[in-house]
Amino acid sequence: MRDFAEKAWKAAREYKWFIVFFCIFLAIQLWQASFLEWDRITYLFQGKWFCGEQIYFEWLRPPMPGIMNCLFGAGEISTIVSALMASTLYFSAILLIYKNEKGKINQLLFPALAFLFPTILFASNFGSDLLALSFLLLALSINGPTKKGLFFALATLSRYNFFLYVFVLLLEMEKKHWPKFLLVVAAIWLPWLAFNYAYTGNAFFSLQETVALNIQQKGLFKEFDLGMLATIGFFLATLALGKAKAFGKYNLSAIAAALQVLVSGIKEYRFLNVLVPVQALNISAQKISGKLTIAVILLLIAGAVYGFVAMQPAEKTLPKEGFLKECRVMSNEWVYLYRAGIVAEPLPDNADLNALSESGVAIVLMDEKNAPNKGDFDIINGGSYIILKPKNCASQPKKYELRVS
């Protein structure tokens, strides 16, 4: 026991800056996880579904976040524990990268940039993004096709678009190891494919659903905002610094992430988080003066403080009207209603509100200030929400499965 304590203390001193910056990172991740927003609620109810409490389920979602929530009790605390687990995995991946590059990169600057860069700090905790990134980094950094296959499979089961990075992993391996790597990936995926087949008759139904929503419905080549362009531009500038490894496995992964966002109809900062540890590696491999290093770290800490103060997540005010638990309900923000015990369905775009009301559907409009002028319903104005109450209620289902294709 004494030997273990001494080794732990020695490791803590050696990697002290990793621990310091990780503590800031972890505190902000747990703070964000304490606010149940859209994706976190969806994955929480996915976890409840896997644990037998079948209330709401989205087939388009990958299973790993829900599995973790189930393992941690499928209660609201499980989202915080899941964030703790994902953050710890990210810490392990960043430390492993440093160990692989030991003596070549700045121990102070690398963890500061990897943990405190704004996108990773405030745009990675939506239920699956940090988890997928951590598994991908472990797959890239660890040796052996079996281990790489395991971590890559877990990355893709956390976020389907991470299949994009398979070419990077294959390129860094000898061709003789490809079959073992792909066999491990297939084996890890098999239970999820069996689950899909058992419930829908299509082993790839969940993948089909996410393609239908994220590609077919949302399209391609949407416009960028300036901040996102600046984020990609910053990475490209760091790419120019590390000429020797410009097309190494980490940079190739980051280039793939940037290209994916470029062609995707979904433009969100979280999809650029693969860039963060890579640009940290590119920068910290350079000879940078101590004064500049301190200036960068102070700027990152100032950004973390500003983001914590300025980007406080807002909790939704949920309707408390009792009849909503009896009526069939549709809403523009249906996911939030599940926390109030209301089984709700998505309100279709351009829906005929009168026709829905006549069929007994109660309509909850969240964050809407203006109610329709007329219709066959009573209007209840709850301030932050509006309810269109039908004259007669259709019965509410006990559970709801979202299918988009």
XYZ file of C-alpha atoms in Angstrom:
405
model
C 0.000 0.000 0.000
C 2.845 2.361 0.858
C 4.580 1.588 -2.462
C 1.361 2.348 -4.340
C 0.979 5.684 -2.529
C 4.565 6.626 -3.326
C 4.134 5.737 -6.999
C 0.878 7.685 -7.148
C 2.504 10.738 -5.569
C 5.439 10.510 -7.976
C 3.083 10.287 -10.976
C 1.030 13.229 -9.643
C 4.165 15.377 -9.424
C 5.330 14.319 -12.877
C 2.008 15.072 -14.532
C 0.944 17.931 -12.276
C -0.062 20.275 -15.112
C -2.280 17.615 -16.649
C -4.033 17.274 -13.296
C -4.351 21.051 -12.753
C -5.883 21.802 -16.154
C -7.992 18.648 -16.099
C -9.552 19.714 -12.791
C -10.736 22.957 -14.413
C -11.999 21.013 -17.418
C -13.770 18.422 -15.257
C -15.488 21.014 -13.065
C -16.973 22.730 -16.117
C -18.037 19.414 -17.700
C -19.856 18.326 -14.533
C -21.459 21.759 -14.220
C -22.787 21.513 -17.780
C -24.007 17.944 -17.230
C -26.075 19.091 -14.249
C -28.350 20.952 -16.697
C -30.491 18.471 -18.594
C -30.692 19.831 -22.102
C -31.988 18.181 -25.303
C -29.391 15.497 -26.060
C -28.757 14.670 -22.412
C -32.492 14.117 -21.825
C -32.710 11.919 -24.925
C -29.764 9.778 -23.820
C -31.111 9.620 -20.270
C -34.367 8.131 -21.564
C -32.389 5.863 -23.868
C -30.691 4.587 -20.714
C -34.060 4.116 -19.020
C -35.239 2.157 -22.071
C -32.229 -0.164 -21.959
C -32.832 -0.670 -18.229
C -36.462 -1.675 -18.815
C -38.291 1.607 -18.117
C -39.532 2.047 -21.690
C -40.955 5.551 -22.058
C -39.140 7.284 -24.931
C -36.628 6.035 -27.486
C -34.990 7.546 -30.578
C -33.769 4.928 -33.019
C -31.414 7.370 -34.753
C -29.163 7.588 -31.675
C -26.033 5.459 -31.131
C -26.286 3.245 -28.029
C -23.150 3.880 -25.939
C -24.375 6.996 -24.036
C -27.611 5.209 -23.156
C -25.736 2.081 -22.079
C -23.582 4.191 -19.760
C -26.626 5.947 -18.295
C -28.239 2.554 -17.724
C -25.106 1.208 -16.003
C -25.053 4.244 -13.731
C -28.671 3.838 -12.631
C -30.694 5.554 -15.400
C -31.526 8.466 -13.096
C -30.717 12.133 -13.565
C -27.469 11.689 -11.596
C -26.361 9.170 -14.240
C -25.817 11.988 -16.770
C -23.317 13.576 -14.374
C -21.555 10.262 -13.705
C -21.442 9.638 -17.474
C -19.828 13.061 -17.968
C -17.289 12.141 -15.286
C -16.505 8.878 -17.091
C -16.184 10.554 -20.511
C -13.933 13.258 -19.044
C -11.727 10.640 -17.379
C -11.410 8.751 -20.663
C -10.420 11.998 -22.396
C -7.803 12.638 -19.692
C -6.421 9.114 -20.236
C -6.234 9.664 -23.995
C -4.467 13.033 -23.670
C -1.978 11.590 -21.182
C -1.308 8.632 -23.475
C -0.601 10.957 -26.402
C 1.853 12.878 -24.232
C 3.606 9.697 -23.112
C 3.943 8.583 -26.734
C 5.467 11.976 -27.589
C 7.393 12.428 -24.335
C 10.394 14.688 -24.669
C 9.050 16.166 -27.905
C 6.253 18.410 -26.614
C 5.776 21.062 -23.944
C 4.262 19.474 -20.826
C 2.765 22.781 -19.691
C 1.274 23.987 -22.987
C -0.072 20.687 -24.326
C -2.570 19.913 -21.524
C -3.573 23.589 -21.265
C -4.582 23.661 -24.937
C -6.086 20.162 -24.854
C -8.297 20.832 -21.815
C -9.039 24.557 -21.928
C -9.559 25.370 -25.614
C -13.082 26.895 -25.810
C -14.693 24.340 -28.136
C -13.670 21.298 -26.070
C -14.563 23.130 -22.867
C -18.054 24.280 -23.809
C -19.124 22.258 -26.858
C -18.255 18.651 -26.065
C -20.713 17.592 -23.392
C -23.915 16.699 -25.232
C -24.098 13.055 -24.292
C -21.854 11.412 -26.883
C -19.290 13.827 -28.375
C -16.569 13.688 -25.717
C -17.096 9.949 -25.309
C -16.609 9.302 -29.034
C -13.570 11.600 -29.229
C -11.918 9.884 -26.250
C -12.366 6.403 -27.712
C -11.035 7.610 -31.087
C -7.918 9.135 -29.508
C -7.299 5.916 -27.586
C -7.684 3.904 -30.816
C -5.175 6.179 -32.552
C -2.676 6.156 -29.669
C -2.667 2.575 -28.469
C -0.779 -0.315 -30.078
C -2.218 -3.538 -31.475
C -5.086 -4.165 -33.930
C -7.265 -5.834 -31.279
C -7.156 -2.854 -28.901
C -7.515 -0.411 -31.767
C -10.551 -2.323 -32.997
C -12.108 -2.293 -29.524
C -11.738 1.455 -28.997
C -12.723 2.337 -32.566
C -15.869 0.218 -32.266
C -16.768 2.027 -29.032
C -16.127 5.385 -30.740
C -18.505 4.546 -33.586
C -21.117 3.198 -31.150
C -20.892 6.571 -29.399
C -21.222 8.620 -32.600
C -21.895 7.081 -35.986
C -20.043 9.714 -38.023
C -16.782 8.508 -36.434
C -16.787 5.717 -39.022
C -15.139 8.401 -41.166
C -11.851 7.875 -39.296
C -11.506 4.198 -40.186
C -9.272 5.087 -43.128
C -6.797 6.821 -40.773
C -6.532 3.730 -38.584
C -6.166 1.414 -41.555
C -3.452 3.585 -43.082
C -1.339 3.442 -39.913
C -1.599 -0.337 -39.634
C 0.109 -3.006 -41.685
C -2.343 -4.642 -44.081
C -1.842 -8.013 -42.404
C -3.513 -6.547 -39.250
C -6.606 -5.237 -41.055
C -8.657 -8.469 -40.784
C -8.129 -8.719 -37.013
C -8.975 -5.021 -36.534
C -12.168 -5.248 -38.622
C -13.199 -8.530 -36.990
C -13.001 -6.947 -33.522
C -15.059 -3.958 -34.713
C -17.693 -6.296 -36.159
C -17.801 -8.396 -32.978
C -18.334 -5.334 -30.746
C -21.087 -4.093 -33.072
C -22.886 -7.444 -33.256
C -25.099 -7.057 -30.126
C -26.372 -3.651 -31.312
C -27.113 -5.029 -34.789
C -28.968 -7.949 -33.178
C -30.978 -5.539 -31.021
C -31.962 -3.567 -34.129
C -32.959 -6.708 -35.998
C -34.971 -8.106 -33.086
C -37.053 -4.924 -32.757
C -37.308 -3.687 -36.352
C -36.370 -6.540 -38.695
C -33.460 -4.421 -40.002
C -30.030 -4.874 -38.396
C -28.921 -1.447 -39.648
C -32.125 0.424 -38.794
C -30.491 2.881 -36.363
C -27.851 3.801 -38.953
C -30.592 4.200 -41.561
C -32.453 6.544 -39.234
C -29.468 8.813 -38.596
C -28.699 9.009 -42.330
C -32.334 9.898 -43.037
C -32.322 12.751 -40.511
C -28.792 14.127 -40.751
C -28.135 13.756 -44.474
C -31.368 13.278 -46.404
C -33.463 15.766 -44.419
C -30.805 18.317 -43.431
C -28.915 18.269 -46.704
C -25.355 19.381 -47.438
C -23.201 22.510 -47.720
C -24.888 24.911 -45.298
C -23.227 28.246 -44.566
C -20.544 28.683 -41.866
C -20.482 31.347 -39.200
C -17.295 33.383 -38.759
C -16.393 31.725 -35.472
C -16.424 28.278 -37.023
C -14.293 29.430 -39.935
C -11.867 30.977 -37.430
C -11.727 27.674 -35.513
C -10.822 25.745 -38.667
C -8.392 28.487 -39.726
C -6.623 28.271 -36.359
C -6.155 24.528 -36.792
C -4.796 24.997 -40.329
C -2.283 27.509 -38.969
C -1.065 24.934 -36.428
C -0.913 22.352 -39.213
C 1.579 24.555 -41.015
C 3.754 24.585 -37.876
C 4.183 20.820 -37.757
C 5.339 20.201 -41.312
C 7.007 16.897 -40.480
C 3.755 15.417 -39.167
C 1.314 17.398 -41.303
C -0.117 14.152 -42.649
C 0.377 11.992 -39.592
C -2.543 10.084 -38.075
C -3.667 12.859 -35.716
C -3.601 15.612 -38.321
C -5.322 13.390 -40.878
C -8.118 12.826 -38.375
C -8.484 16.565 -37.775
C -8.444 17.301 -41.520
C -11.195 14.693 -41.985
C -13.252 16.341 -39.219
C -12.928 19.781 -40.838
C -13.888 18.404 -44.266
C -16.857 16.581 -42.763
C -18.186 19.795 -41.243
C -17.553 21.597 -44.535
C -19.828 19.293 -46.535
C -22.391 18.587 -43.794
C -25.694 20.385 -43.424
C -25.114 20.380 -39.660
C -22.726 23.122 -38.585
C -21.964 22.760 -34.874
C -18.756 23.412 -32.954
C -18.851 20.018 -31.258
C -18.062 18.335 -34.572
C -14.746 20.210 -34.610
C -13.562 18.880 -31.254
C -11.256 16.386 -32.977
C -9.167 19.440 -33.921
C -8.477 20.412 -30.292
C -5.967 17.757 -29.115
C -4.350 17.751 -32.569
C -3.690 21.487 -32.672
C -2.492 21.261 -29.051
C 0.036 18.660 -30.211
C 1.100 20.789 -33.194
C 1.649 23.908 -31.091
C 3.323 22.303 -28.093
C 5.867 20.578 -30.345
C 7.292 24.029 -31.200
C 9.926 25.943 -29.279
C 7.892 28.637 -27.564
C 9.233 31.061 -24.966
C 8.166 30.762 -21.355
C 6.546 34.208 -21.391
C 4.414 33.366 -24.445
C 3.438 30.031 -22.903
C 2.244 31.755 -19.721
C 0.377 34.377 -21.784
C -1.465 31.652 -23.750
C -2.391 29.782 -20.568
C -3.689 32.941 -18.878
C -5.760 33.693 -21.975
C -7.233 30.180 -21.917
C -8.089 30.466 -18.205
C -9.668 33.883 -18.794
C -11.744 32.339 -21.601
C -12.843 29.524 -19.307
C -13.946 31.979 -16.619
C -15.751 34.170 -19.154
C -17.501 31.166 -20.696
C -18.568 29.880 -17.297
C -20.111 33.238 -16.393
C -21.562 34.176 -19.791
C -22.820 30.794 -21.005
C -25.009 29.687 -18.120
C -27.377 26.959 -19.433
C -31.048 27.838 -19.003
C -33.478 25.338 -17.523
C -36.814 25.030 -19.330
C -40.018 25.960 -17.498
C -42.152 22.868 -17.982
C -45.975 22.878 -18.081
C -47.681 21.553 -14.955
C -51.240 21.263 -16.268
C -52.463 17.835 -15.166
C -54.558 17.064 -18.251
C -51.351 16.848 -20.344
C -50.613 13.479 -18.727
C -53.951 12.185 -19.987
C -54.124 13.691 -23.493
C -52.155 12.787 -26.562
C -49.544 15.591 -26.768
C -47.462 17.087 -29.569
C -44.840 19.791 -29.098
C -42.117 21.653 -30.961
C -39.787 20.727 -28.046
C -41.299 17.399 -27.065
C -38.154 15.931 -25.479
C -38.253 18.379 -22.554
C -41.799 17.311 -21.616
C -40.689 13.813 -20.638
C -39.082 15.195 -17.470
C -42.572 16.376 -16.462
C -43.958 12.862 -16.978
C -45.646 13.744 -20.278
C -45.340 11.301 -23.179
C -45.047 13.699 -26.117
C -44.541 13.455 -29.879
C -42.838 15.812 -32.344
C -45.101 18.495 -33.783
C -44.722 18.281 -37.592
C -43.568 21.386 -39.443
C -46.491 23.359 -40.920
C -48.929 21.112 -39.040
C -52.664 21.798 -39.314
C -53.290 22.766 -35.685
C -57.070 22.703 -36.061
C -57.056 19.209 -37.538
C -54.795 17.957 -34.744
C -56.990 19.580 -32.109
C -60.134 18.045 -33.604
C -58.474 14.623 -33.345
C -57.890 15.175 -29.616
C -54.233 16.254 -29.618
C -53.056 18.829 -27.056
C -50.355 21.047 -28.569
C -47.600 22.538 -26.404
C -45.629 25.375 -28.012
C -42.446 25.988 -26.017
C -40.739 29.402 -26.158
C -43.553 30.765 -28.305
C -44.961 34.223 -27.537
C -47.882 34.277 -29.978
C -50.799 31.841 -29.981
C -52.910 31.196 -33.079
C -55.747 33.689 -33.404
C -58.499 31.128 -33.694
C -59.125 27.422 -33.686
C -61.138 24.623 -32.137
C -59.187 24.718 -28.878
C -58.785 26.622 -25.630
C -55.597 28.653 -25.301
C -53.585 28.401 -22.075
C -50.713 30.880 -21.838
C -48.070 29.684 -19.390
C -45.649 32.535 -20.086
C -42.786 30.514 -21.534
C -45.154 28.066 -23.218
C -48.584 28.032 -24.859
C -50.988 25.103 -24.727
C -53.729 24.568 -27.298
C -56.175 22.400 -25.360
C -58.620 20.346 -27.457
C -62.321 20.084 -26.576
C -61.923 16.318 -26.205
C -58.657 14.529 -25.461
C -57.349 11.485 -27.293
C -55.696 9.111 -24.818
C -51.958 9.423 -24.226
C -49.760 6.435 -25.160
C -47.651 4.837 -22.445
C -44.469 5.119 -24.529
C -43.229 6.614 -27.775
C -40.562 5.503 -30.259
C -39.263 8.171 -32.643
C -38.696 6.871 -36.180
C -37.856 9.311 -38.957
C -37.568 7.035 -42.012
